[in-house]
Coordinates of C-alpha atoms and ligand atoms in Angstrom, one line a residue:
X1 CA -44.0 -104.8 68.4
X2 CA -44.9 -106.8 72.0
X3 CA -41.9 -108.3 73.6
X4 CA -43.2 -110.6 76.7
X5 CA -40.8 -111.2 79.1
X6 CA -38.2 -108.7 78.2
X7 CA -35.5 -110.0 80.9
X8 CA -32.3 -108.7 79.6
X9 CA -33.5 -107.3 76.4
X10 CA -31.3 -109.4 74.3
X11 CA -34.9 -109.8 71.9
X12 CA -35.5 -106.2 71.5
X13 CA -31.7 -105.2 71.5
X14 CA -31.1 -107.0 68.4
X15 CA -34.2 -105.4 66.8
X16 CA -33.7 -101.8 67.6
X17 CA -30.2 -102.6 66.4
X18 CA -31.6 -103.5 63.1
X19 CA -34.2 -100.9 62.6
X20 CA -31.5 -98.2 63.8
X21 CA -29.5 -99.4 60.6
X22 CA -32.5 -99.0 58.3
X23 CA -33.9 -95.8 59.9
X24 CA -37.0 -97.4 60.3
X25 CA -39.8 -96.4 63.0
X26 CA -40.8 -98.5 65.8
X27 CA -44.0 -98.9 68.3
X28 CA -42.8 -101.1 71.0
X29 CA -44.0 -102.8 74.4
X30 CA -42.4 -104.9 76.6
X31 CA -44.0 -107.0 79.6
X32 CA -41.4 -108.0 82.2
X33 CA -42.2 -109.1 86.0
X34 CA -38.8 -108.5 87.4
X35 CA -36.6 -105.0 87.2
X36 CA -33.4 -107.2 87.8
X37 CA -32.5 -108.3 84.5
X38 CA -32.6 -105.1 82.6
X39 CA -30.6 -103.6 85.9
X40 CA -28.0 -106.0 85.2
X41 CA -27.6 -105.6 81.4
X42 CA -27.2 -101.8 81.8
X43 CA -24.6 -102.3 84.2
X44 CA -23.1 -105.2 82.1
X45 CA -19.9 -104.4 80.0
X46 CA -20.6 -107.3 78.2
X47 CA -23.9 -106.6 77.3
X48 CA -23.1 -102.4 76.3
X49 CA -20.4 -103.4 74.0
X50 CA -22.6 -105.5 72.0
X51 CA -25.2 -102.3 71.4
X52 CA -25.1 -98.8 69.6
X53 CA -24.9 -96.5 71.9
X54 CA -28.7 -95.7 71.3
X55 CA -29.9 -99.2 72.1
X56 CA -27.9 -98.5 75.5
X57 CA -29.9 -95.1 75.9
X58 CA -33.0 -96.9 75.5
X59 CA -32.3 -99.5 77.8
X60 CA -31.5 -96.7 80.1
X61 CA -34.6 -94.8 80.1
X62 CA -36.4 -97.6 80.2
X63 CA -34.9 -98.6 83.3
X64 CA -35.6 -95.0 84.7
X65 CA -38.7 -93.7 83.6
X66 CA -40.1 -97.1 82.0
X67 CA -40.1 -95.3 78.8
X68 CA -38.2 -94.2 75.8
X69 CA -39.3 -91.4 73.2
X70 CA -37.5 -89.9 70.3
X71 CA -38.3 -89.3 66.1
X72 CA -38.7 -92.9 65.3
X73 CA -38.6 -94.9 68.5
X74 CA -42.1 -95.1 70.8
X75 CA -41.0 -97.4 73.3
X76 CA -43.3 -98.5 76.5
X77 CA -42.3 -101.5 79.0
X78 CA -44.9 -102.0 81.7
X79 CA -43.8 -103.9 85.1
X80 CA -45.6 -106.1 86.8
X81 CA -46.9 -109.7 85.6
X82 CA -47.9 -110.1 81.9
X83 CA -51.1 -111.7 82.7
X84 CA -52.6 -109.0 84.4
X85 CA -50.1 -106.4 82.5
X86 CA -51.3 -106.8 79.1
X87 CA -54.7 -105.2 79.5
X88 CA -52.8 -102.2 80.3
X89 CA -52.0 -101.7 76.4
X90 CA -54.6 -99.9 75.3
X91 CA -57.4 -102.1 73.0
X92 CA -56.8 -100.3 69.6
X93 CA -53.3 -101.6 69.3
X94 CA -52.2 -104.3 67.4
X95 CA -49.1 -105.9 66.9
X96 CA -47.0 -106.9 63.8
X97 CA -44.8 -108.8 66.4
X98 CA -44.9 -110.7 69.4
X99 CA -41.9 -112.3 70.8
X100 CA -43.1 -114.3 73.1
X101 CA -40.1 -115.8 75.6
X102 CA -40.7 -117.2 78.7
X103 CA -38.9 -119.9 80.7
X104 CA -40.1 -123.2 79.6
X105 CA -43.9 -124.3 80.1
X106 CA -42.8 -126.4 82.4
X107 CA -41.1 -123.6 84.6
X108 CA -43.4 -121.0 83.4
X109 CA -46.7 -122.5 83.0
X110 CA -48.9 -119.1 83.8
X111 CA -47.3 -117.2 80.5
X112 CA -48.0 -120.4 77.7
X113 CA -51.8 -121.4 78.9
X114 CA -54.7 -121.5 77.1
X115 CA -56.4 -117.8 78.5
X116 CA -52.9 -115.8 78.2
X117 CA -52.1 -117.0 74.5
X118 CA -56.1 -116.2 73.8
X119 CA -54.8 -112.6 75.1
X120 CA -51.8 -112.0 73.0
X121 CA -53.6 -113.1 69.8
X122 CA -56.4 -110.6 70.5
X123 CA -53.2 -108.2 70.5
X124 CA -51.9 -109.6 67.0
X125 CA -52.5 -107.2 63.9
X126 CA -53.9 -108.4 61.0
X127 CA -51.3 -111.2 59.5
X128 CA -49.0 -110.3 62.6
X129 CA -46.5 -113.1 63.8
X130 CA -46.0 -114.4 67.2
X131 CA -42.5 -115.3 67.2
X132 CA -41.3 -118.0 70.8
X133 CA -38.4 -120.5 70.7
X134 CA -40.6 -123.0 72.6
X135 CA -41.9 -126.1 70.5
X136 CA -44.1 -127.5 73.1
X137 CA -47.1 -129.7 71.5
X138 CA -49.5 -127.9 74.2
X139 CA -48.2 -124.3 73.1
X140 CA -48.6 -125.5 69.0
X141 CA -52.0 -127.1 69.5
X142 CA -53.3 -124.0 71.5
X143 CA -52.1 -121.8 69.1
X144 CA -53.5 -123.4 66.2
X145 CA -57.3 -124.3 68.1
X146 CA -57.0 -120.2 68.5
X147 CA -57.3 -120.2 65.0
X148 CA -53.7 -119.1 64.3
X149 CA -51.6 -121.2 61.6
X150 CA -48.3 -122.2 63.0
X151 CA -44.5 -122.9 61.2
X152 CA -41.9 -124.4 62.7
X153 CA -38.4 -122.0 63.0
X154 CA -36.1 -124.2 61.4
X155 CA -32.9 -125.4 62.5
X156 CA -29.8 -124.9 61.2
X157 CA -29.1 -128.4 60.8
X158 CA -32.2 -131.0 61.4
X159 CA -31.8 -134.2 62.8
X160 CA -34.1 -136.4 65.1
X161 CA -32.4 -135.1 68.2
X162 CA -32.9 -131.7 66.8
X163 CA -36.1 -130.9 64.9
X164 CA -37.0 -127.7 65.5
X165 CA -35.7 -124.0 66.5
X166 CA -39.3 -122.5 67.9
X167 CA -42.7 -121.8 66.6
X168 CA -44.1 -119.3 64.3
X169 CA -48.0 -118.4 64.6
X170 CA -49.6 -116.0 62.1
X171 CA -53.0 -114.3 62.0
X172 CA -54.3 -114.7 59.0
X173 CA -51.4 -115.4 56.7
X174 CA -51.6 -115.0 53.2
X175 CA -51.5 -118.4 51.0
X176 CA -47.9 -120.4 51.2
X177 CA -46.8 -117.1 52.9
X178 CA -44.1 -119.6 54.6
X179 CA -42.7 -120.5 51.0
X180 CA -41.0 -116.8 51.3
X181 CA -39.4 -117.2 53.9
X182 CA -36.1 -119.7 54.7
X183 CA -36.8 -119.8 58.1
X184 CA -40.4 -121.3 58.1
X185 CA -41.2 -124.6 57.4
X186 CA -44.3 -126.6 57.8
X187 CA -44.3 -129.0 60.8
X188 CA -43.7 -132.7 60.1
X189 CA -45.6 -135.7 60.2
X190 CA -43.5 -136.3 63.4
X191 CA -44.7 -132.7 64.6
X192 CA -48.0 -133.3 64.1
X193 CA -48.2 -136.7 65.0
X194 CA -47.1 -135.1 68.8
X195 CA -50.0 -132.7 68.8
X196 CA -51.9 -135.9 68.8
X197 CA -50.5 -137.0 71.9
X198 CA -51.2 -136.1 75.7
X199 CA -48.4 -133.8 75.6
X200 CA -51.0 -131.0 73.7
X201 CA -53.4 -130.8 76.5
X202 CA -53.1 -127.6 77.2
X203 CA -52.0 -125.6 80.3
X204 CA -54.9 -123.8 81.7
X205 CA -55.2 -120.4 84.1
X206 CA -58.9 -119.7 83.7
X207 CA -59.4 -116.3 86.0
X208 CA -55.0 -115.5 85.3
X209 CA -54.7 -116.2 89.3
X210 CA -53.4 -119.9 89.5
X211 CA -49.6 -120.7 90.5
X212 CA -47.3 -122.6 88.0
X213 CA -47.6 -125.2 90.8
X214 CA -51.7 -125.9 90.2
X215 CA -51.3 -125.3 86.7
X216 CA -48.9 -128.1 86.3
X217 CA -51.2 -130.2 89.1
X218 CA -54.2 -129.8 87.1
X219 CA -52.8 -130.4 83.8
X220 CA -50.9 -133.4 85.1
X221 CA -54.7 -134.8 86.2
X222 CA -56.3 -134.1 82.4
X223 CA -53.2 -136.4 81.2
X224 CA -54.4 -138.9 83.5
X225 CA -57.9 -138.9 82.6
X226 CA -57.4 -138.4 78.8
X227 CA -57.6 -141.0 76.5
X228 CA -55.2 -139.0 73.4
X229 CA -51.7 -141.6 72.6
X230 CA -49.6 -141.6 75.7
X231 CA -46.4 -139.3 74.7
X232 CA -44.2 -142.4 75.5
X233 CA -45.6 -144.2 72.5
X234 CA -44.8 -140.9 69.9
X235 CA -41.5 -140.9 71.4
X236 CA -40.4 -144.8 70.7
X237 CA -42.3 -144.4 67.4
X238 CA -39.5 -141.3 66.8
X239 CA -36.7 -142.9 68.6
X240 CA -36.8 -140.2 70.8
X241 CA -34.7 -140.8 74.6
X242 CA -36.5 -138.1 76.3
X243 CA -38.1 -134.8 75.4
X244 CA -36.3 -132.0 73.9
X245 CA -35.2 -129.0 75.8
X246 CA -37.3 -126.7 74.9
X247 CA -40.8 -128.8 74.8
Ligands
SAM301 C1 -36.0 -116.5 79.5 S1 -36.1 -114.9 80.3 C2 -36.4 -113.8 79.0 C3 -35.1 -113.5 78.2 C4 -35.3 -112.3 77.3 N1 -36.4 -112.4 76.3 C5 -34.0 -111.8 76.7 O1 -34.0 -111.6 75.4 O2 -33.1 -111.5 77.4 C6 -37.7 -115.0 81.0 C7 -38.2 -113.8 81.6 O3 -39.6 -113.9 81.9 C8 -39.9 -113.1 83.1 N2 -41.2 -113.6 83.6 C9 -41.5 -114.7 84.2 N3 -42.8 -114.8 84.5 C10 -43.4 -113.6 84.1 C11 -44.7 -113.1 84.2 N4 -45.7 -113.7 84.7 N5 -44.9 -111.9 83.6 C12 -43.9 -111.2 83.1 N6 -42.6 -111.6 83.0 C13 -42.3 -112.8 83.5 C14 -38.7 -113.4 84.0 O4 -38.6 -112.4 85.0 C15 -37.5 -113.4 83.0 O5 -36.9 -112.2 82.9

C-alpha cells in the first residue's frame, strides 16, 4: 500500500486499525512533504484516542526514525516531495493500493498532472486500485487516457449538488469487477459528458520542476486555445451554480 500525502495519517490510521483487527500483514509507504502534520497528530489527544495504541506506536516511529518494523507491519514514509520521492521506492514494488490525497488540483496542481499520475500507475500492481476523493474531469480523463478504468465512489445520498464521493482507477480490472462492490459505480452520462469539456485538459509538469503557479498558467492557456465544450455550457446543461468542492 502507497499513501501520497500522508499529512496527519488519518488514511493510513484507519487501515492499520483494520488490518490490526484481522491480523493481517501489511507493506506500506507513505510520501509526505511536510513533517508538521504527523508532529501534530502524535501530540494530538484527539487524534491518540481515536487509535490502538499500536497505530500510535507506528505513528511514532515513524515520526522518529521514518520507519516502523514488526511481525506483520513493514512500514516506510519517505520525506521530501512526492514527485521526486516516488523513485525512491524501489522498481520491483507494486502496489494493491494507492490513496492518493492531495489538496485540490487547483491548490495542488504538481501532485494530480499528467507525468506524476503516469508515475503512480507504473507503481500500481496488477488489478491494484488508486483510491482519491477528488472528482476532477482533468484527474478522471488522465486516469482513464493512462489506460486505467475509473468508478466513481458513490455518495451516500446522490443528488445534482452532490454526485459523487471521489474516483476509483483500476489496473486491469477483471470484467464488472465494480458490480461487487456497493461503493463503485459507473460514471454518468453527466460524468462523462464533463470529460468532454475543457475542464479535462489536463494539468501538466513535464520535467516534475514547475510551480502550482505555471501549472495552473499554462493549463489556463490550453483552455483558451482548445476548442473541447466550454465547462459553462456542461454546467447550465446540469443546472449546476458552480463547480463542486472537490473538482
Ligand atoms: C489534504 S492533506 C492530506 C491528508 C491526509 N491524507 C490525512 O489522511 O490526514 C494534503 C497533504 O499533502 C501534502 N503535500 C502537498 N504537496 C506535496 C508534495 N508535492 N509532495 C508530498 N506531499 C505533499 C501536504 O503537506 C499535506 O500534508
Amino acid at each position: 500500500m502507497l499513501d501520497i500525502c500522508f499529512g496527519l495519517g488519518y488514511n493510513s490510521a484507519f487501515l492499520f486499525k483494520e488490518l490490526i483487527s484481522q491480523s493481517t500483514k501489511l507493506d506500506w509507504f507513505a510520501l509526505e512533504i511536510d513533517k508538521r502534520p504527523l508532529n501534530f497528530s502524535i501530540n494530538s489527544n484527539f487524534f491518540k484516542n481515536l487509535w490502538d495504541q499500536k497505530v500510535i506506536e507506528i505513528f511514532e516511529s515513524l515520526y522518529k526514525k521514518g520507519n516502523y518494523i514488526d511481525k506483520e507491519f513493514n512500514c516506510k514514509i519517505i520525506w521530501g516531495d512526492a514527485r521526486k520521492k516516488i523513485c525512491h521506492i524501489p522498481k520491483h514494488i507494486k502496489f494493491d493500493l494507492i490513496f492518493l490525497d492531495g489538496f485540490s488540483p487547483q491548490k495542488c496542481p504538481e501532485i494530480w498532472t499528467e507525468e506524476f499520475l503516469s508515475k503512480i500507475k507504473q507503481s500500481l500492481n496488477h488489478r491494484g486500485y488508486l483510491i482519491t476523493y477528488s472528482s476532477s474531469a482533468a484527474v478522471r480523463k488522465t486516469l482513464i487516457d493512462l489506460g486505467l478504468t475509473i468508478y466513481k465512489i458513490k455518495p451516500k445520498i446522490e443528488s445534482s449538488a452532490n454526485w459523487s464521493n471521489g474516483t476509483i482507477a483500476i489496473l486491469n480490472p477483471y470484467f464488472d469487477e465494480y458490480k461487487k462492490n456497493s461503493f463503485l459505480k459507473e460514471l454518468s452520462i453527466m460524468e462523462l459528458e464533463h470529460l468532454e469539456t475543457k475542464a479535462s485538459i489536463p494539468y501538466r509538469d513535464p520535467s516534475f520542476d514547475c510551480t502550482s503557479r505555471e501549472i495552473l498558467k499554462n493549463r489556463k492557456d490550453e483552455q483558451l486555445e482548445s476548442n473541447l465544450l466550454p465547462t459553462e455550457v456542461w454546467r447550465k446543461k446540469w443546472h449546476m451554480t458552480k463547480a463542486p468542492f472537490n473538482s
